[in-house]
Amino acid sequence: MKNLLSRSLAIIFIIGISSCNNKSHVNLEVLENSYSGSITISSALGNLDGDFTGNDDSGTYYFVWCNPSAGAVLNLDVTAGSGSVQFLQKDARGTMVFTETIVAGGGEVFTKITENGKKGKWLVKIIFSNFDGNDDYAPSRPFAPKSAG
């Protein structure tokens, strides 16, 4: 039976590329798609929104995101049946600012805030391993960086 990975996150492995005006890569440009399931990602005003489905599917989906802020709020509401999904995110300098792995076996609802990073082109990487389910994830929203201590 297919299980639901419902309303999850947004944004994750991000390899940086610098400013959003740099023409080397465009917003939402897919750099790798070996995922055998279905995935769609869209962006409006710097926020991400996406859906993915799988039936014991594996692979990587990796894309550029033009983040107008120094971080992001990630909203995840997940119910997983089997497999796992790993989210990784690097800022525009290539610094890892977020990593989270969701495994099958129940539901999770949470909000995560990335570490502070450099705004600009981030790379989001989503790694699926034998994923069986559906997911709609809420947009991530830029946020004001946390002030240092």
PDB file of C-alpha atoms in Angstrom:
ATOM      1  CA  MET A   1       0.000   0.000   0.000  1.00  0.00           C
ATOM      2  CA  LYS A   2       1.244   3.424  -0.905  1.00  0.00           C
ATOM      3  CA  ASN A   3       1.832   5.650   2.022  1.00  0.00           C
ATOM      4  CA  LEU A   4       1.708   9.396   2.206  1.00  0.00           C
ATOM      5  CA  LEU A   5       4.625  11.651   2.919  1.00  0.00           C
ATOM      6  CA  SER A   6       2.389  14.615   3.383  1.00  0.00           C
ATOM      7  CA  ARG A   7       3.305  18.261   3.279  1.00  0.00           C
ATOM      8  CA  SER A   8       6.983  18.409   3.664  1.00  0.00           C
ATOM      9  CA  LEU A   9       9.671  20.890   3.545  1.00  0.00           C
ATOM     10  CA  ALA A  10      11.364  22.577   1.058  1.00  0.00           C
ATOM     11  CA  ILE A  11      14.849  23.199   0.231  1.00  0.00           C
ATOM     12  CA  ILE A  12      17.767  21.269   0.884  1.00  0.00           C
ATOM     13  CA  PHE A  13      21.284  20.536  -0.298  1.00  0.00           C
ATOM     14  CA  ILE A  14      22.515  23.639  -1.578  1.00  0.00           C
ATOM     15  CA  ILE A  15      25.785  24.071  -3.329  1.00  0.00           C
ATOM     16  CA  GLY A  16      26.454  27.650  -3.706  1.00  0.00           C
ATOM     17  CA  ILE A  17      27.018  29.532  -6.721  1.00  0.00           C
ATOM     18  CA  SER A  18      27.158  33.235  -5.627  1.00  0.00           C
ATOM     19  CA  SER A  19      24.764  35.994  -6.444  1.00  0.00           C
ATOM     20  CA  CYS A  20      21.399  35.523  -8.112  1.00  0.00           C
ATOM     21  CA  ASN A  21      22.524  37.818 -10.906  1.00  0.00           C
ATOM     22  CA  ASN A  22      25.297  35.422 -11.894  1.00  0.00           C
ATOM     23  CA  LYS A  23      24.241  33.956 -15.225  1.00  0.00           C
ATOM     24  CA  SER A  24      26.095  30.645 -14.815  1.00  0.00           C
ATOM     25  CA  HIS A  25      22.916  28.973 -13.492  1.00  0.00           C
ATOM     26  CA  VAL A  26      19.300  30.101 -13.408  1.00  0.00           C
ATOM     27  CA  ASN A  27      16.772  29.741 -10.605  1.00  0.00           C
ATOM     28  CA  LEU A  28      15.338  26.190 -10.448  1.00  0.00           C
ATOM     29  CA  GLU A  29      17.868  24.883 -12.974  1.00  0.00           C
ATOM     30  CA  VAL A  30      18.103  21.113 -12.518  1.00  0.00           C
ATOM     31  CA  LEU A  31      21.713  19.987 -12.225  1.00  0.00           C
ATOM     32  CA  GLU A  32      20.947  16.289 -11.696  1.00  0.00           C
ATOM     33  CA  ASN A  33      17.793  14.215 -11.867  1.00  0.00           C
ATOM     34  CA  SER A  34      18.320  10.495 -11.388  1.00  0.00           C
ATOM     35  CA  TYR A  35      15.148  10.070  -9.310  1.00  0.00           C
ATOM     36  CA  SER A  36      12.951   7.365 -10.829  1.00  0.00           C
ATOM     37  CA  GLY A  37       9.763   8.758  -9.242  1.00  0.00           C
ATOM     38  CA  SER A  38       7.944  11.996 -10.021  1.00  0.00           C
ATOM     39  CA  ILE A  39       8.975  15.427  -8.708  1.00  0.00           C
ATOM     40  CA  THR A  40       7.974  19.016  -9.476  1.00  0.00           C
ATOM     41  CA  ILE A  41       9.442  22.175  -7.953  1.00  0.00           C
ATOM     42  CA  SER A  42       8.247  25.755  -8.457  1.00  0.00           C
ATOM     43  CA  SER A  43       9.211  29.137  -7.065  1.00  0.00           C
ATOM     44  CA  ALA A  44       7.375  32.406  -6.478  1.00  0.00           C
ATOM     45  CA  LEU A  45       8.933  35.465  -4.860  1.00  0.00           C
ATOM     46  CA  GLY A  46      11.877  33.421  -3.587  1.00  0.00           C
ATOM     47  CA  ASN A  47       9.720  30.726  -1.954  1.00  0.00           C
ATOM     48  CA  LEU A  48       9.811  27.085  -3.032  1.00  0.00           C
ATOM     49  CA  ASP A  49       6.912  24.698  -3.431  1.00  0.00           C
ATOM     50  CA  GLY A  50       7.016  21.106  -4.577  1.00  0.00           C
ATOM     51  CA  ASP A  51       5.483  17.680  -4.866  1.00  0.00           C
ATOM     52  CA  PHE A  52       6.984  14.247  -5.210  1.00  0.00           C
ATOM     53  CA  THR A  53       5.671  10.715  -5.437  1.00  0.00           C
ATOM     54  CA  GLY A  54       7.378   7.369  -5.455  1.00  0.00           C
ATOM     55  CA  ASN A  55       6.706   3.667  -5.585  1.00  0.00           C
ATOM     56  CA  ASP A  56       9.903   2.132  -4.169  1.00  0.00           C
ATOM     57  CA  ASP A  57      11.856   4.761  -6.167  1.00  0.00           C
ATOM     58  CA  SER A  58      15.428   5.937  -5.601  1.00  0.00           C
ATOM     59  CA  GLY A  59      17.727   8.636  -6.967  1.00  0.00           C
ATOM     60  CA  THR A  60      18.828  12.236  -6.528  1.00  0.00           C
ATOM     61  CA  TYR A  61      17.171  15.511  -7.489  1.00  0.00           C
ATOM     62  CA  TYR A  62      19.480  18.493  -7.335  1.00  0.00           C
ATOM     63  CA  PHE A  63      18.713  22.061  -8.358  1.00  0.00           C
ATOM     64  CA  VAL A  64      19.682  25.717  -7.988  1.00  0.00           C
ATOM     65  CA  TRP A  65      17.532  27.963  -5.816  1.00  0.00           C
ATOM     66  CA  CYS A  66      17.956  31.730  -5.791  1.00  0.00           C
ATOM     67  CA  ASN A  67      17.484  32.470  -2.094  1.00  0.00           C
ATOM     68  CA  PRO A  68      17.030  36.205  -1.466  1.00  0.00           C
ATOM     69  CA  SER A  69      17.724  35.710   2.245  1.00  0.00           C
ATOM     70  CA  ALA A  70      20.598  34.417   4.370  1.00  0.00           C
ATOM     71  CA  GLY A  71      18.541  31.409   5.459  1.00  0.00           C
ATOM     72  CA  ALA A  72      15.226  29.623   5.155  1.00  0.00           C
ATOM     73  CA  VAL A  73      12.359  28.276   7.220  1.00  0.00           C
ATOM     74  CA  LEU A  74      11.591  24.681   6.282  1.00  0.00           C
ATOM     75  CA  ASN A  75       8.140  23.330   7.077  1.00  0.00           C
ATOM     76  CA  LEU A  76       7.798  19.556   7.060  1.00  0.00           C
ATOM     77  CA  ASP A  77       4.674  17.497   7.665  1.00  0.00           C
ATOM     78  CA  VAL A  78       5.616  13.948   6.797  1.00  0.00           C
ATOM     79  CA  THR A  79       3.926  10.561   6.842  1.00  0.00           C
ATOM     80  CA  ALA A  80       6.203   7.956   5.268  1.00  0.00           C
ATOM     81  CA  GLY A  81       5.432   4.354   4.347  1.00  0.00           C
ATOM     82  CA  SER A  82       8.773   2.973   3.275  1.00  0.00           C
ATOM     83  CA  GLY A  83      12.209   4.187   2.344  1.00  0.00           C
ATOM     84  CA  SER A  84      13.780   7.517   3.197  1.00  0.00           C
ATOM     85  CA  VAL A  85      14.276  11.031   1.885  1.00  0.00           C
ATOM     86  CA  GLN A  86      17.356  13.093   2.744  1.00  0.00           C
ATOM     87  CA  PHE A  87      17.427  16.871   2.318  1.00  0.00           C
ATOM     88  CA  LEU A  88      20.753  18.731   2.111  1.00  0.00           C
ATOM     89  CA  GLN A  89      21.313  22.427   1.611  1.00  0.00           C
ATOM     90  CA  LYS A  90      24.380  24.581   1.001  1.00  0.00           C
ATOM     91  CA  ASP A  91      24.477  28.348   0.821  1.00  0.00           C
ATOM     92  CA  ALA A  92      25.990  30.486  -1.942  1.00  0.00           C
ATOM     93  CA  ARG A  93      29.504  29.967  -0.507  1.00  0.00           C
ATOM     94  CA  GLY A  94      29.101  26.181  -0.455  1.00  0.00           C
ATOM     95  CA  THR A  95      28.693  25.974   3.328  1.00  0.00           C
ATOM     96  CA  MET A  96      26.303  23.266   4.565  1.00  0.00           C
ATOM     97  CA  VAL A  97      23.421  25.030   6.314  1.00  0.00           C
ATOM     98  CA  PHE A  98      20.894  22.205   6.626  1.00  0.00           C
ATOM     99  CA  THR A  99      20.623  18.417   6.563  1.00  0.00           C
ATOM    100  CA  GLU A 100      17.677  16.232   7.545  1.00  0.00           C
ATOM    101  CA  THR A 101      16.773  12.609   6.829  1.00  0.00           C
ATOM    102  CA  ILE A 102      13.195  11.392   7.051  1.00  0.00           C
ATOM    103  CA  VAL A 103      12.655   7.645   7.358  1.00  0.00           C
ATOM    104  CA  ALA A 104       9.517   5.562   7.067  1.00  0.00           C
ATOM    105  CA  GLY A 105       7.523   4.605  10.078  1.00  0.00           C
ATOM    106  CA  GLY A 106       5.078   7.287  11.081  1.00  0.00           C
ATOM    107  CA  GLY A 107       4.366  10.938  10.829  1.00  0.00           C
ATOM    108  CA  GLU A 108       6.416  13.975  11.691  1.00  0.00           C
ATOM    109  CA  VAL A 109       5.397  17.613  11.737  1.00  0.00           C
ATOM    110  CA  PHE A 110       8.035  20.224  12.392  1.00  0.00           C
ATOM    111  CA  THR A 111       9.557  23.513  11.343  1.00  0.00           C
ATOM    112  CA  LYS A 112      13.311  23.824  10.924  1.00  0.00           C
ATOM    113  CA  ILE A 113      15.437  26.897  10.412  1.00  0.00           C
ATOM    114  CA  THR A 114      18.636  26.631   8.431  1.00  0.00           C
ATOM    115  CA  GLU A 115      21.911  27.933   9.774  1.00  0.00           C
ATOM    116  CA  ASN A 116      22.801  31.460   8.669  1.00  0.00           C
ATOM    117  CA  GLY A 117      24.488  31.514   5.298  1.00  0.00           C
ATOM    118  CA  LYS A 118      25.205  33.694   2.294  1.00  0.00           C
ATOM    119  CA  LYS A 119      22.182  34.717   0.266  1.00  0.00           C
ATOM    120  CA  GLY A 120      22.296  34.045  -3.456  1.00  0.00           C
ATOM    121  CA  LYS A 121      22.293  30.838  -5.453  1.00  0.00           C
ATOM    122  CA  TRP A 122      21.945  27.799  -3.236  1.00  0.00           C
ATOM    123  CA  LEU A 123      21.851  24.189  -4.337  1.00  0.00           C
ATOM    124  CA  VAL A 124      19.105  21.975  -2.994  1.00  0.00           C
ATOM    125  CA  LYS A 125      19.732  18.229  -3.051  1.00  0.00           C
ATOM    126  CA  ILE A 126      17.046  15.650  -2.288  1.00  0.00           C
ATOM    127  CA  ILE A 127      18.153  12.013  -2.082  1.00  0.00           C
ATOM    128  CA  PHE A 128      15.475   9.301  -2.254  1.00  0.00           C
ATOM    129  CA  SER A 129      16.107   5.720  -1.152  1.00  0.00           C
ATOM    130  CA  ASN A 130      13.421   3.136  -1.949  1.00  0.00           C
ATOM    131  CA  PHE A 131      10.822   5.841  -1.342  1.00  0.00           C
ATOM    132  CA  ASP A 132       7.163   4.803  -1.416  1.00  0.00           C
ATOM    133  CA  GLY A 133       4.626   7.571  -0.888  1.00  0.00           C
ATOM    134  CA  ASN A 134       3.465  11.055  -1.813  1.00  0.00           C
ATOM    135  CA  ASP A 135       4.557  14.435  -0.556  1.00  0.00           C
ATOM    136  CA  ASP A 136       3.374  17.998  -0.894  1.00  0.00           C
ATOM    137  CA  TYR A 137       5.707  20.394   0.787  1.00  0.00           C
ATOM    138  CA  ALA A 138       4.892  23.878   1.890  1.00  0.00           C
ATOM    139  CA  PRO A 139       6.934  26.762   0.564  1.00  0.00           C
ATOM    140  CA  SER A 140      10.062  27.677   2.432  1.00  0.00           C
ATOM    141  CA  ARG A 141      10.114  31.314   3.331  1.00  0.00           C
ATOM    142  CA  PRO A 142      13.134  33.588   3.573  1.00  0.00           C
ATOM    143  CA  PHE A 143      13.707  34.830   7.089  1.00  0.00           C
ATOM    144  CA  ALA A 144      15.699  37.455   8.892  1.00  0.00           C
ATOM    145  CA  PRO A 145      18.936  35.787  10.036  1.00  0.00           C
ATOM    146  CA  LYS A 146      19.344  35.080  13.736  1.00  0.00           C
ATOM    147  CA  SER A 147      21.505  37.684  15.419  1.00  0.00           C
ATOM    148  CA  ALA A 148      24.825  36.427  16.724  1.00  0.00           C
ATOM    149  CA  GLY A 149      24.916  35.822  20.411  1.00  0.00           C
TER     150      GLY A 149
END
